[in-house]
Coordinates of N, CA and C and ligand atoms in Angstrom, one line a residue:
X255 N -11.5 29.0 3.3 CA -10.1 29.1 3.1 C -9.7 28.8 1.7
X256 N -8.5 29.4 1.5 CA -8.5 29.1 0.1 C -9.4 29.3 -1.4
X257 N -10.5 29.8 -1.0 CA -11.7 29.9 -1.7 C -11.1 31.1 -3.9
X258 N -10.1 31.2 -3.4 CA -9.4 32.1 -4.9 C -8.7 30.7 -5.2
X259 N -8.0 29.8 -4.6 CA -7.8 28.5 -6.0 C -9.1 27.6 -6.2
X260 N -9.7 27.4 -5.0 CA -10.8 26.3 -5.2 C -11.7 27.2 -6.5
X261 N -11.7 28.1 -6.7 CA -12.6 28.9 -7.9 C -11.9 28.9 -9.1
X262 N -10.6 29.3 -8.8 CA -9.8 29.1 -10.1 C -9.7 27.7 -10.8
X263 N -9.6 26.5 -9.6 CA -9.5 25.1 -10.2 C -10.7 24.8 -10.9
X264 N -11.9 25.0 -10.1 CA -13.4 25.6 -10.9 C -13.2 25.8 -12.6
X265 N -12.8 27.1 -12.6 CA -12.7 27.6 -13.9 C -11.9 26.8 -15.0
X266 N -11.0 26.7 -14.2 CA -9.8 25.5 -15.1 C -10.2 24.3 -15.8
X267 N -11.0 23.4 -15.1 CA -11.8 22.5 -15.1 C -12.8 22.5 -16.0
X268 N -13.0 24.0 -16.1 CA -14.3 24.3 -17.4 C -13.7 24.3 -18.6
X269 N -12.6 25.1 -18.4 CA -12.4 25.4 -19.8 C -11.1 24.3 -20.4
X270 N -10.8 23.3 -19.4 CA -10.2 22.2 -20.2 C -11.8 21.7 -21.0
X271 N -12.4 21.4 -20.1 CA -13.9 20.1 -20.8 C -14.2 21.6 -22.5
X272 N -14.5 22.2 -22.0 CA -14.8 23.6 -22.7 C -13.4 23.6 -24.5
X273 N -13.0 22.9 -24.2 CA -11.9 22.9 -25.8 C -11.8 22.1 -26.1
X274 N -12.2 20.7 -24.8 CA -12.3 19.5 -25.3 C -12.5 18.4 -24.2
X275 N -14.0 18.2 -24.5 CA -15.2 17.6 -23.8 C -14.6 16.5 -23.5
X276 N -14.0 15.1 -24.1 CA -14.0 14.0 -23.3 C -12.2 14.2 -22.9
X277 N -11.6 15.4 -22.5 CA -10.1 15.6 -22.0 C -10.0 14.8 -20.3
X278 N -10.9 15.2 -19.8 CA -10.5 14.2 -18.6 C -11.3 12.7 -18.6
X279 N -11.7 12.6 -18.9 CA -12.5 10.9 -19.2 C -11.4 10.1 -19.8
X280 N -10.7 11.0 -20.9 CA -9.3 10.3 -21.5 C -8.2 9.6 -20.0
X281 N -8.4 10.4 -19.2 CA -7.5 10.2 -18.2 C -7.5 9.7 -17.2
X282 N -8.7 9.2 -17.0 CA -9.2 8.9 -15.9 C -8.2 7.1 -16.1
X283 N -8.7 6.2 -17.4 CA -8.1 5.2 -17.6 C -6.6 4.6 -17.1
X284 N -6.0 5.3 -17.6 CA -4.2 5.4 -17.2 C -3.5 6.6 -17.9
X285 N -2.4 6.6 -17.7 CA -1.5 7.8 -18.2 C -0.5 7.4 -19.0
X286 N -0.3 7.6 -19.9 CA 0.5 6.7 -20.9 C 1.8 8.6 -20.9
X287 N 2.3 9.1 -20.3 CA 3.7 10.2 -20.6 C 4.7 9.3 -21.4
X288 N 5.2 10.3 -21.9 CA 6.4 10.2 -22.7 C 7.8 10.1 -21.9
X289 N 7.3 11.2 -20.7 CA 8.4 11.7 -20.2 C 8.5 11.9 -19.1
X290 N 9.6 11.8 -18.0 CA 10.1 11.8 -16.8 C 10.6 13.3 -17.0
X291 N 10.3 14.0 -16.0 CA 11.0 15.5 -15.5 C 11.3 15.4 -14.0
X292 N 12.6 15.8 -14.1 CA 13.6 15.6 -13.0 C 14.2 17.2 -12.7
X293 N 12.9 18.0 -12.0 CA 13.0 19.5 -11.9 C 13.7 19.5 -10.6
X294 N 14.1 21.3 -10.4 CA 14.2 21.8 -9.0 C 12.3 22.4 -8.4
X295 N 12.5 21.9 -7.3 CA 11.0 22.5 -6.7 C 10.9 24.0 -6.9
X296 N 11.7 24.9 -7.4 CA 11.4 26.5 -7.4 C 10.3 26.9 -8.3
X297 N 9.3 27.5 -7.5 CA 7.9 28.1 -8.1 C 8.1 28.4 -9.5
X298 N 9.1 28.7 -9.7 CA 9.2 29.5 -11.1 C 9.7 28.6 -12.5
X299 N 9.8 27.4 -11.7 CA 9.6 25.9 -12.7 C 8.9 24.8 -12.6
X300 N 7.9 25.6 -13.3 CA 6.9 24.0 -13.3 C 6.7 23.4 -14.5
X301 N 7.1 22.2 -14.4 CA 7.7 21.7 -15.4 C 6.4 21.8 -16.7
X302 N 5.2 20.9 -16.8 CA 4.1 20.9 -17.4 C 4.0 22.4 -18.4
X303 N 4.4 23.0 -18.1 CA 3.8 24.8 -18.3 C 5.1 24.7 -19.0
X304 N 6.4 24.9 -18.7 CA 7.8 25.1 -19.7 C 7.4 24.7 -20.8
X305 N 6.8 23.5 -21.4 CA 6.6 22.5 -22.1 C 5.8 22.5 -23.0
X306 N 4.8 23.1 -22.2 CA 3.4 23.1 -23.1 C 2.7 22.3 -23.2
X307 N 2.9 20.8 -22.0 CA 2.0 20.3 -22.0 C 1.2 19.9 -21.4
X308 N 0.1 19.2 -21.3 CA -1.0 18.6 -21.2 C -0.9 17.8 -19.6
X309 N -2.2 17.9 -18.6 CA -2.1 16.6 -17.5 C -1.7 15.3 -18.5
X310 N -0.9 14.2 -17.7 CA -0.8 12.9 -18.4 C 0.1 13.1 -19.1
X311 N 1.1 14.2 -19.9 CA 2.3 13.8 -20.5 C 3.3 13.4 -19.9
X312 N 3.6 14.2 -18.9 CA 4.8 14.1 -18.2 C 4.6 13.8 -16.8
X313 N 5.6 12.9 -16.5 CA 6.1 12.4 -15.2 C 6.6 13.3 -14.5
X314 N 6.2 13.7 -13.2 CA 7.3 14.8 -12.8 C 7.7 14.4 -11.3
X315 N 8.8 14.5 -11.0 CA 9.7 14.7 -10.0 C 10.5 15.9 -9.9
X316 N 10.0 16.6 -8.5 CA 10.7 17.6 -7.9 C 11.5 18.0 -7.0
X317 N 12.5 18.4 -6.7 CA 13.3 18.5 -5.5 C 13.9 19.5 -5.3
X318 N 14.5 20.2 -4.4 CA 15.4 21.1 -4.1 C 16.7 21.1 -5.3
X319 N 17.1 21.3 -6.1 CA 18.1 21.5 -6.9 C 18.4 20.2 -7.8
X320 N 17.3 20.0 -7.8 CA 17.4 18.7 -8.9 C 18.1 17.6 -8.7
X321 N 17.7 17.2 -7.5 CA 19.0 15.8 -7.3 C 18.6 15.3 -7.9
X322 N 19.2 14.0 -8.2 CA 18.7 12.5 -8.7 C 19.9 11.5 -7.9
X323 N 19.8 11.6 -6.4 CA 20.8 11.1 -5.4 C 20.7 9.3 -5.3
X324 N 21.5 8.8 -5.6 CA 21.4 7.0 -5.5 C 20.9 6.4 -4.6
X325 N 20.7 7.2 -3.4 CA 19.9 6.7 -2.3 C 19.0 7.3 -1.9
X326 N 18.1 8.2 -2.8 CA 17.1 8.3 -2.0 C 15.5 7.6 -3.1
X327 N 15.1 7.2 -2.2 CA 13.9 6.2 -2.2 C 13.1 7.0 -3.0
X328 N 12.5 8.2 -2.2 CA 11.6 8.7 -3.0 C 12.2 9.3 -4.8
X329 N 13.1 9.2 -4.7 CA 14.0 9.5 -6.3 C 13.5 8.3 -6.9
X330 N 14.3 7.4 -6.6 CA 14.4 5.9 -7.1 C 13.0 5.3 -7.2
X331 N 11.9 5.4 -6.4 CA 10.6 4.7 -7.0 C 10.3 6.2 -8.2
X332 N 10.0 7.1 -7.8 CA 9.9 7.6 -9.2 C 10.5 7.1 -10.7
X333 N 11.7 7.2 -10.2 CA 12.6 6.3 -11.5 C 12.2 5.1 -11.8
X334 N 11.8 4.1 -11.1 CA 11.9 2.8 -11.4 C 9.9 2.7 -11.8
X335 N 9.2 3.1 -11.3 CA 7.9 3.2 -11.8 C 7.8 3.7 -13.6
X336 N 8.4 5.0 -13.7 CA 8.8 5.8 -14.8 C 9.1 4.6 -16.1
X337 N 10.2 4.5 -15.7 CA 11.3 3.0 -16.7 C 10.5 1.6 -17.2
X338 N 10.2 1.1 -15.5 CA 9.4 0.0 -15.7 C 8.1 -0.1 -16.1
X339 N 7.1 1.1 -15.8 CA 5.8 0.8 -15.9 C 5.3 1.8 -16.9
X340 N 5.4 3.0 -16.6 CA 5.4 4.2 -17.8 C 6.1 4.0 -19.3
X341 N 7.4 3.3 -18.8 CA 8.0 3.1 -20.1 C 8.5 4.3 -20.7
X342 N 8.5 5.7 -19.8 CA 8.9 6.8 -20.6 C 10.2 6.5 -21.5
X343 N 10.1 7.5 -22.6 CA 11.3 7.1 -23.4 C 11.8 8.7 -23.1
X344 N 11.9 9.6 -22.5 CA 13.1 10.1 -22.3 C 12.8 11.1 -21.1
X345 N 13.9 10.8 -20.1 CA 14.6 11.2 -18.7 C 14.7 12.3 -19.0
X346 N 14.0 13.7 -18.5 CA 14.7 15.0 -18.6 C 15.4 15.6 -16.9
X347 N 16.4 15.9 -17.0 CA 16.9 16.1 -16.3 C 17.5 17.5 -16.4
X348 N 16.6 18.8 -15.3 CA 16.3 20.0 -15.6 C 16.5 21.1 -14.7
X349 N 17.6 21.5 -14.4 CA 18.1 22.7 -14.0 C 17.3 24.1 -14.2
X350 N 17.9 25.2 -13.4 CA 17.7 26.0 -13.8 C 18.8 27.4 -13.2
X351 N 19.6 28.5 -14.0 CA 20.3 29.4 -13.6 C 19.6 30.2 -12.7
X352 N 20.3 30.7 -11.6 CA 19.7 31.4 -10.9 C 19.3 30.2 -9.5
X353 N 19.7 29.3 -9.3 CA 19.2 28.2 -8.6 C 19.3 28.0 -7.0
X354 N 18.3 28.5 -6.2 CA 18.7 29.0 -4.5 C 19.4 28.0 -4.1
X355 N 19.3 26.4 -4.6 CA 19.2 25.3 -4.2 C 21.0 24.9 -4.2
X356 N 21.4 25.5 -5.5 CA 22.6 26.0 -5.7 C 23.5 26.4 -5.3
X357 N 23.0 27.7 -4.5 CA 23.5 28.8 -4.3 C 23.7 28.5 -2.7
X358 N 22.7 27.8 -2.0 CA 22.4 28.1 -0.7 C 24.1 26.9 -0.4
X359 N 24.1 26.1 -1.2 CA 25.3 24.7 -1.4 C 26.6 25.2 -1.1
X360 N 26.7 26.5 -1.4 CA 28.2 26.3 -1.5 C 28.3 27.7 -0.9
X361 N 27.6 29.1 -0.1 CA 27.9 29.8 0.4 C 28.2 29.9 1.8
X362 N 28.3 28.6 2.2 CA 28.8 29.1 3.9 C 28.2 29.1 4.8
X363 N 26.8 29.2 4.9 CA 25.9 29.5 5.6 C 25.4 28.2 6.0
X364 N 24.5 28.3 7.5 CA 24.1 26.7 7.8 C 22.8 27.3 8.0
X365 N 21.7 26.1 7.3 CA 20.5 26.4 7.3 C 20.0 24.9 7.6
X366 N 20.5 24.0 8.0 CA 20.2 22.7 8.5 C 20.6 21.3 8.0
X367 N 18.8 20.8 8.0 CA 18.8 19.6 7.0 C 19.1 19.6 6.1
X368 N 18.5 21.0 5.4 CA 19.0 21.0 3.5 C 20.3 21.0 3.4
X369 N 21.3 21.3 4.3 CA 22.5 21.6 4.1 C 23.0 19.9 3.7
X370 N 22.6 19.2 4.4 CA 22.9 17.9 4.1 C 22.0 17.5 2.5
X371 N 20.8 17.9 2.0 CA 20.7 17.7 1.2 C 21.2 17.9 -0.2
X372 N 22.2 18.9 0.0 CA 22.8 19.6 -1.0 C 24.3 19.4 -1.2
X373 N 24.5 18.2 -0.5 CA 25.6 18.0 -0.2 C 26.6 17.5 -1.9
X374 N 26.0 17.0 -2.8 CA 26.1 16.6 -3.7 C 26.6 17.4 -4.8
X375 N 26.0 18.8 -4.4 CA 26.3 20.1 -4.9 C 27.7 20.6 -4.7
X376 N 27.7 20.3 -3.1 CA 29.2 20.9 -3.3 C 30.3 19.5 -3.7
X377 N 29.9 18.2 -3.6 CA 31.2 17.8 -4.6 C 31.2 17.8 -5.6
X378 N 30.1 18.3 -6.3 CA 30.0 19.0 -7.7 C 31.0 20.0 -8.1
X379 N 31.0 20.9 -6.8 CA 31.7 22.1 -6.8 C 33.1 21.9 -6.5
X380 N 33.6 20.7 -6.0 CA 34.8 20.2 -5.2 C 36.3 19.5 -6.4
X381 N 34.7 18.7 -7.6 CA 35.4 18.3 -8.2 C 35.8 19.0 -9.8
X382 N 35.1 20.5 -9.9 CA 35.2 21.6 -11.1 C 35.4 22.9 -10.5
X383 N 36.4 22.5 -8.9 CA 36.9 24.0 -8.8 C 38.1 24.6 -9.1
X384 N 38.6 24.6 -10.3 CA 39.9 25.1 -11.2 C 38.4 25.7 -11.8
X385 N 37.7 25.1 -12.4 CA 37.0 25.4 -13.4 C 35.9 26.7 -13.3
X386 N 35.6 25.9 -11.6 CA 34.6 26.9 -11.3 C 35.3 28.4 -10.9
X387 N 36.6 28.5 -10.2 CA 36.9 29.7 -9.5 C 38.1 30.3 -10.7
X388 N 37.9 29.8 -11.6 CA 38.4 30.9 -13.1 C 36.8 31.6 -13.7
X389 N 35.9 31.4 -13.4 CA 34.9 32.1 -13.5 C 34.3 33.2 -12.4
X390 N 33.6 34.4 -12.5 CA 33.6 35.6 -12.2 C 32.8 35.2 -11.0
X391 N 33.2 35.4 -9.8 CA 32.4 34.9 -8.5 C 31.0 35.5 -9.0
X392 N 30.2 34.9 -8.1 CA 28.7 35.3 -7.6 C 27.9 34.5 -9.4
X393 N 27.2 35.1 -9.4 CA 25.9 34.5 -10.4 C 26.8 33.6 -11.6
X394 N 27.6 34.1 -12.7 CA 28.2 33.7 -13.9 C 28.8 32.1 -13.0
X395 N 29.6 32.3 -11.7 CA 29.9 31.2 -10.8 C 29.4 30.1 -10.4
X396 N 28.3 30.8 -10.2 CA 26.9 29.7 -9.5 C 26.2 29.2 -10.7
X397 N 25.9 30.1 -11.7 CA 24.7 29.4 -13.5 C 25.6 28.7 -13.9
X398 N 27.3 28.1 -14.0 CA 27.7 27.1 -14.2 C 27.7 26.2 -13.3
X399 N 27.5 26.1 -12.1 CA 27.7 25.3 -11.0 C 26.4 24.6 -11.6
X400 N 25.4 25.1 -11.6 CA 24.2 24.8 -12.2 C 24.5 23.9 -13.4
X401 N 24.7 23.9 -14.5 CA 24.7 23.5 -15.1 C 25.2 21.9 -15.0
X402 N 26.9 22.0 -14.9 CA 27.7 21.4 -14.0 C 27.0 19.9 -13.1
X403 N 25.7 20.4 -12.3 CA 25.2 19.6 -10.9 C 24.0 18.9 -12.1
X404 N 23.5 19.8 -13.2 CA 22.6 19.1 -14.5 C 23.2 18.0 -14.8
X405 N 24.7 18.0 -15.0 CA 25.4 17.1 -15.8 C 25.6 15.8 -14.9
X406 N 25.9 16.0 -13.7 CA 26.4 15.4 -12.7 C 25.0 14.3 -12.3
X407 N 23.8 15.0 -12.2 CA 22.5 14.1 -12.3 C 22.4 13.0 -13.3
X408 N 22.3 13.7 -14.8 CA 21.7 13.1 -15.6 C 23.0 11.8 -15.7
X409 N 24.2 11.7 -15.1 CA 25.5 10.4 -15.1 C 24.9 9.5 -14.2
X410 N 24.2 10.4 -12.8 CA 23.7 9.5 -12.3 C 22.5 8.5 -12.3
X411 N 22.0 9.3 -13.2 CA 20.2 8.7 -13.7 C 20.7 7.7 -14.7
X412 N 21.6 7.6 -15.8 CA 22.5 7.1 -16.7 C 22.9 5.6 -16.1
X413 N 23.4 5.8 -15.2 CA 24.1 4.8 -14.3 C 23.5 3.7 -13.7
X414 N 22.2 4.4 -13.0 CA 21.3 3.9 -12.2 C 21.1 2.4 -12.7
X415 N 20.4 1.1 -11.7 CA 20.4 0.0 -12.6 C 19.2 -0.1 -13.1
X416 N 17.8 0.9 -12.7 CA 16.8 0.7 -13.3 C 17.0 1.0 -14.9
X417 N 17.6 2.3 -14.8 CA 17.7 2.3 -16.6 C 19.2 1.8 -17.5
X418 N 19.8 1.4 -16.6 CA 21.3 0.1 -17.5 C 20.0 -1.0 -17.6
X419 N 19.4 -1.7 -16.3 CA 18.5 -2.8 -16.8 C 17.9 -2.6 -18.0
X420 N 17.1 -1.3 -18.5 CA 16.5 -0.8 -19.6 C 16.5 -1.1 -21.0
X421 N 18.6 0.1 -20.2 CA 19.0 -0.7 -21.9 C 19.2 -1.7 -22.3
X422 N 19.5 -2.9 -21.0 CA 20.4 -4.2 -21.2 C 19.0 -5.1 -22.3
X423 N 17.7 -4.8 -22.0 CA 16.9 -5.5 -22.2 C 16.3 -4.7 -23.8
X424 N 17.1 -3.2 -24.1 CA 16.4 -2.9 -25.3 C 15.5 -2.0 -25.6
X425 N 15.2 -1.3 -24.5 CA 14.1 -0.5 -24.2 C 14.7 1.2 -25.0
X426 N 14.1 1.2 -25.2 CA 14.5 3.1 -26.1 C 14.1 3.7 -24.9
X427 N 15.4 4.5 -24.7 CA 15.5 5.3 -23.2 C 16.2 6.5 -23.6
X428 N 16.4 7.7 -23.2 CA 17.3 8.6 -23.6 C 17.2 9.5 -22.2
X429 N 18.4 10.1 -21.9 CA 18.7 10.9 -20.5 C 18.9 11.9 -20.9
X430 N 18.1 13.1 -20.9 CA 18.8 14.6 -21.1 C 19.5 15.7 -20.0
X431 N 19.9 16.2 -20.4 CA 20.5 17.5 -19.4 C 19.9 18.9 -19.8
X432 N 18.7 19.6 -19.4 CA 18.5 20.9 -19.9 C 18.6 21.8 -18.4
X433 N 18.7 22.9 -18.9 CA 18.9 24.0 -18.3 C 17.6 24.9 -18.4
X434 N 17.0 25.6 -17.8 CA 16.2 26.9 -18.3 C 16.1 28.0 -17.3
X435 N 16.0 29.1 -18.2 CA 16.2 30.2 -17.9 C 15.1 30.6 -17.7
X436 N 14.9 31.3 -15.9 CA 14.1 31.9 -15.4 C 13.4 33.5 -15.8
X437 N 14.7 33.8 -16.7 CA 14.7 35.3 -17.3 C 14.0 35.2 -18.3
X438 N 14.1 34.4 -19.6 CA 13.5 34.6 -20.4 C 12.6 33.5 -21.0
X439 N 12.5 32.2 -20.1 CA 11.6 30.8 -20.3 C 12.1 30.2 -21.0
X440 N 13.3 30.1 -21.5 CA 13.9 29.0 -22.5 C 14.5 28.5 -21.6
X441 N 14.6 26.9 -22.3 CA 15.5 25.7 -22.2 C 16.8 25.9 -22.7
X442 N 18.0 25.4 -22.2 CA 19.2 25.1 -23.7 C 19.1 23.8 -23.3
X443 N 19.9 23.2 -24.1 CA 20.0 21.6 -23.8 C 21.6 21.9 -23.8
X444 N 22.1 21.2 -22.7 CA 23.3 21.0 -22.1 C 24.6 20.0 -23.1
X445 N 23.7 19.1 -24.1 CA 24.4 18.5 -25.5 C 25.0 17.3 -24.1
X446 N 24.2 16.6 -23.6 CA 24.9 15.5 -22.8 C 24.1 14.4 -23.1
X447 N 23.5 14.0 -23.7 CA 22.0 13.2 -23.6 C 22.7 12.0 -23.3
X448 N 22.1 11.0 -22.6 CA 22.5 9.3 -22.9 C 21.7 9.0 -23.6
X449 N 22.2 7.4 -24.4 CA 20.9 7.2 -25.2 C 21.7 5.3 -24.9
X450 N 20.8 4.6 -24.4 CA 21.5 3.1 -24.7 C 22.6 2.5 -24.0
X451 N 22.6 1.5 -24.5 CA 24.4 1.2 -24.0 C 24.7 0.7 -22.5
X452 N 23.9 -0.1 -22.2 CA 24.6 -0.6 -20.8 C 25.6 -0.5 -20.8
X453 N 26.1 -0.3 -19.7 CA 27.8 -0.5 -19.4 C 28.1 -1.5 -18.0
X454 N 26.9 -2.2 -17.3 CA 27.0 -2.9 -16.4 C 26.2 -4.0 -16.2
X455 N 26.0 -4.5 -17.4 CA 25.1 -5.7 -17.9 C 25.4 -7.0 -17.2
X456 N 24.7 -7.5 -16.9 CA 25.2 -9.1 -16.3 C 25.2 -9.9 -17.3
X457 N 24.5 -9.5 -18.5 CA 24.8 -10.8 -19.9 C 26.3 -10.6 -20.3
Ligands
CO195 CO1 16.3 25.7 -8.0

């Protein structure tokens, strides 16, 4: 079963050692990433590969439409491992236009559990609908919603007490908002970043 990835991972495996012989021995130790990525699960974003980089740079968390929801556990140890232990210095927080996860949020349709998971989506949508329904129904509608639900994360990642604790203590942290495009592989950066600044310090 399976026997076309188990060969491919094969090959893979060669021609990392193959450009550079002690590449996984480096890794076996720990992982020192730079960076937390806070993707949607869609095949057509993986985060490592957007990037260009390497096993061991990046932290990645994946989900249905990029939440970063204040209660969910599996979010929050990623976050707080990331912050605390990794020490990444910068939170990417990564959308993408064209987003099912998006789309599935606000058309009406009941498909279940996710419907609950995407719930966040539509007060995304609840609270930028002047904004959203002056724009051209369907796609141009939804790649801002997208964007929009980027923005709405990265306040919440911002907020969180793992990284206010961060800044309270001094730690170089920065939150981004990117976007990428499934059409042509680019990123834009959404111009939201956090950088510092508790705002809920107990000192
Ligand atoms: Co998506």
């Amino acid at each position: 079963m399976l026997d076309d990835l188990k060969e491919r991972n094969r090959r893979w495996a060669a021609r990392k050692v193959a450009q550079d012989p002690g590449f996984f021995q480096r890794l076996v130790g720990q992982q020192t990433p730079q960076y937390l990525w806070i993707g949607c699960a869609d095949s057509r974003v993986p985060a490592s590969e957007i990037v260009d980089l390497d096993p061991g740079e990046v932290f990645v968390h994946r989900n249905v439409g990029n939440l970063a929801p204040p209660q969910d556990a599996n979010y929050l140890s990623v976050l707080q491992f990331a912050v605390d232990v990794l020490k990444v210095k910068h939170i990417l927080v990564v959308g993408h236009y064209g987003c099912g996860g998006v789309g599935a949020a606000v058309d009406g349709q009941r498909r279940g559990l996710v419907d609950h998971w995407l719930h966040p989506i539509r007060e995304v949508y609840e609270q930028h609908r002047d904004e959203l329904e002056a724009i051209e129904a369907g796609r141009p509608r939804l790649d801002r919603l997208c964007e929009l639900n980027v923005m709405r994360q990265v306040r919440n990642v911002a907020s969180d007490v793992f990284v206010q604790d961060a800044w309270a203590r001094g730690q170089e942290l920065h939150v981004h908002g990117w976007v990428y495009s499934i059409a042509n592989g680019l990123v834009s950066d959404l111009g939201v970043t956090r950088t510092g600044a508790a705002r809920y310090s107990s000192k």
